[in-house]
Amino acid sequence: MIRVHKIHAAGNWPKDRRPNRPADRITLDREDRHRRRAVMSGENGLSFLLDEPDAVHLHHGDGLELEDGRIVEVLAEPEDLVEIAARDTAHLVKIAWHLGNRHLPTQLMGETLRIRRDHVIEDMVSRLGGGLTPVTAPFDPEGGAYGHGRTHGHSHDHGHGRDHGHEQDDGHSHSHSGGHRHHGPSHD
């Protein structure tokens, strides 16, 4: 099976292979864009193997260069999200702190935040005075501490219930036993 030889960041494809001429495209949600090893199939049927030494997070517009030089464009699948607005920067920081305290994947959008739809978290944000607007858009939250890794979400990641049929090894374990505690209102 043909392998991914190199990953090009969005906007940094080789000059002779611009995004308007990919060999194929692959549309992935947030979890499927965080992989170390997976067999993937593009929209036009091109199958290939992503096999990296460490887990990578693919972003919308990235190019996967195959061993034969062809490039497969990565597209972020639109997801059901909620955009959070606040009265001012200090209020937004307070809301962001509460989301981070719950290890909730959060996309920083400048003056707003985006999270996956979750009625428990949306209620908390509403009680904190945040404005909520449902949107359907690609989701690209911040990585974990020190700029890498994954954050864990309230409804998807803590239960580890999503199974996409791919092997995944991101070298990260997470447990709420031991010394880790959430501070503030519980999200049980």
C-alpha positions in Angstrom: 0.0 0.0 0.0 1.2 3.5 -0.8 2.3 5.5 2.2 2.2 9.2 3.1 5.8 10.4 2.6 5.4 14.0 3.9 2.8 16.2 5.4 2.6 19.8 4.1 0.9 22.4 6.2 -2.0 24.3 4.6 -0.7 26.9 2.3 2.8 25.3 2.2 2.3 22.7 -0.6 5.1 22.3 -3.2 4.7 25.0 -5.8 4.0 22.5 -8.6 1.2 20.8 -6.6 -1.2 23.5 -5.3 -4.4 22.8 -3.4 -6.6 23.3 -6.5 -5.1 20.1 -8.0 -4.9 17.4 -5.4 -4.9 13.8 -6.5 -7.8 13.2 -4.1 -9.4 14.7 -1.0 -10.2 13.2 2.4 -12.8 14.7 4.8 -12.2 14.0 8.5 -13.7 15.1 11.8 -11.5 16.2 14.7 -10.8 12.8 16.1 -10.0 11.3 12.7 -7.6 14.2 12.0 -5.5 13.2 15.0 -3.7 10.0 14.1 -0.4 8.1 14.2 -1.3 5.2 12.0 -4.3 4.7 9.8 -5.4 3.3 6.5 -7.3 6.1 4.7 -9.4 6.3 1.6 -10.0 9.5 -0.3 -13.3 10.7 -1.9 -12.2 9.3 -5.3 -11.1 5.9 -3.9 -7.4 6.5 -3.5 -6.3 4.3 -0.5 -3.1 5.1 1.4 -1.4 4.5 4.8 -0.5 7.3 7.2 2.2 5.9 9.5 4.0 8.5 11.6 6.4 7.9 14.5 4.2 10.0 16.8 0.5 11.1 16.5 0.0 14.1 14.3 -2.9 16.5 14.1 -4.0 17.2 10.6 -5.5 20.6 9.8 -8.0 21.7 7.2 -6.0 22.3 4.0 -3.0 20.2 4.8 -1.5 18.1 2.0 -0.5 14.5 2.4 2.2 13.8 -0.1 2.3 10.2 -1.1 5.5 8.3 -2.0 4.8 8.8 -5.7 4.5 12.6 -5.3 0.7 12.8 -5.5 -1.0 14.9 -2.8 -4.2 14.2 -0.9 -5.9 17.3 0.5 -7.2 17.1 4.1 -10.6 18.7 4.7 -12.1 19.3 8.1 -15.6 17.8 8.3 -18.2 20.3 9.5 -19.5 19.5 13.0 -22.3 20.6 15.3 -20.7 23.3 17.4 -21.7 26.2 19.6 -20.0 29.6 19.4 -19.6 31.4 22.7 -19.6 35.2 23.0 -18.9 37.3 26.1 -19.4 40.8 27.3 -15.7 41.7 27.2 -12.3 40.1 27.2 -12.2 39.5 31.0 -15.6 37.7 30.7 -14.4 35.6 27.8 -11.3 34.6 29.8 -13.5 33.5 32.7 -15.6 31.3 30.5 -12.4 29.9 28.8 -11.0 29.1 32.3 -14.2 27.1 33.1 -14.0 25.2 29.8 -10.3 24.5 30.3 -10.9 23.3 33.9 -13.0 20.6 32.4 -10.3 19.7 29.7 -12.9 20.6 27.1 -11.6 20.9 23.5 -12.0 24.6 22.7 -11.3 26.5 19.5 -10.1 30.1 20.1 -11.7 32.3 17.5 -10.4 35.7 18.6 -13.4 37.3 20.4 -15.4 34.1 20.6 -14.8 30.4 21.5 -16.2 27.3 19.8 -16.9 24.0 21.4 -18.9 20.9 20.4 -22.6 20.9 21.3 -23.1 19.6 24.8 -26.2 20.6 26.7 -24.5 20.3 30.1 -21.6 22.6 29.1 -24.0 25.0 27.3 -26.0 25.4 30.4 -22.9 26.2 32.4 -21.8 28.8 29.9 -25.3 30.3 29.9 -25.2 30.5 33.7 -21.9 32.3 33.4 -23.6 34.9 31.2 -22.1 33.7 27.9 -24.0 34.0 24.6 -24.5 30.8 22.7 -24.9 30.5 18.9 -25.2 27.0 17.3 -23.0 26.7 14.2 -22.0 23.9 11.8 -18.3 24.4 10.9 -15.0 22.6 10.9 -13.6 22.1 14.5 -9.9 22.7 15.2 -9.5 23.2 18.9 -6.2 24.1 20.6 -3.9 21.2 21.4 -3.0 20.1 24.9 -0.4 21.6 27.2 2.9 22.7 25.7 1.3 22.9 22.2 0.9 19.2 21.5 -1.4 16.3 22.4 -5.1 16.2 22.8 -7.5 17.7 25.2 -10.4 15.6 26.5 -14.0 16.5 26.0 -17.0 16.2 28.3 -19.2 13.9 26.1 -16.8 12.3 23.6 -13.4 11.9 25.0 -13.9 10.9 28.7 -16.0 7.9 27.7 -13.6 6.9 24.9 -16.7 5.6 23.2 -15.9 6.6 19.6 -14.5 3.8 17.5 -13.6 4.6 13.9 -12.1 1.3 13.1 -8.6 2.7 12.9 -5.5 2.0 14.9 -4.6 5.0 17.0 -1.6 5.5 19.2 -1.2 9.0 20.4 1.1 8.2 23.3 -1.3 9.9 25.8 -3.1 8.4 28.7 -5.7 10.1 30.9 -7.2 9.1 34.1 -9.3 10.9 36.7 -8.0 8.6 39.5 -5.1 9.6 41.6 -4.4 13.3 42.3 -6.3 15.0 39.4 -9.4 16.9 40.4 -11.7 19.4 38.7 -12.1 22.6 40.6 -15.5 24.3 40.7 -18.9 22.9 39.7 -18.9 19.2 38.8 -19.8 18.0 35.2 -20.8 14.5 36.2 
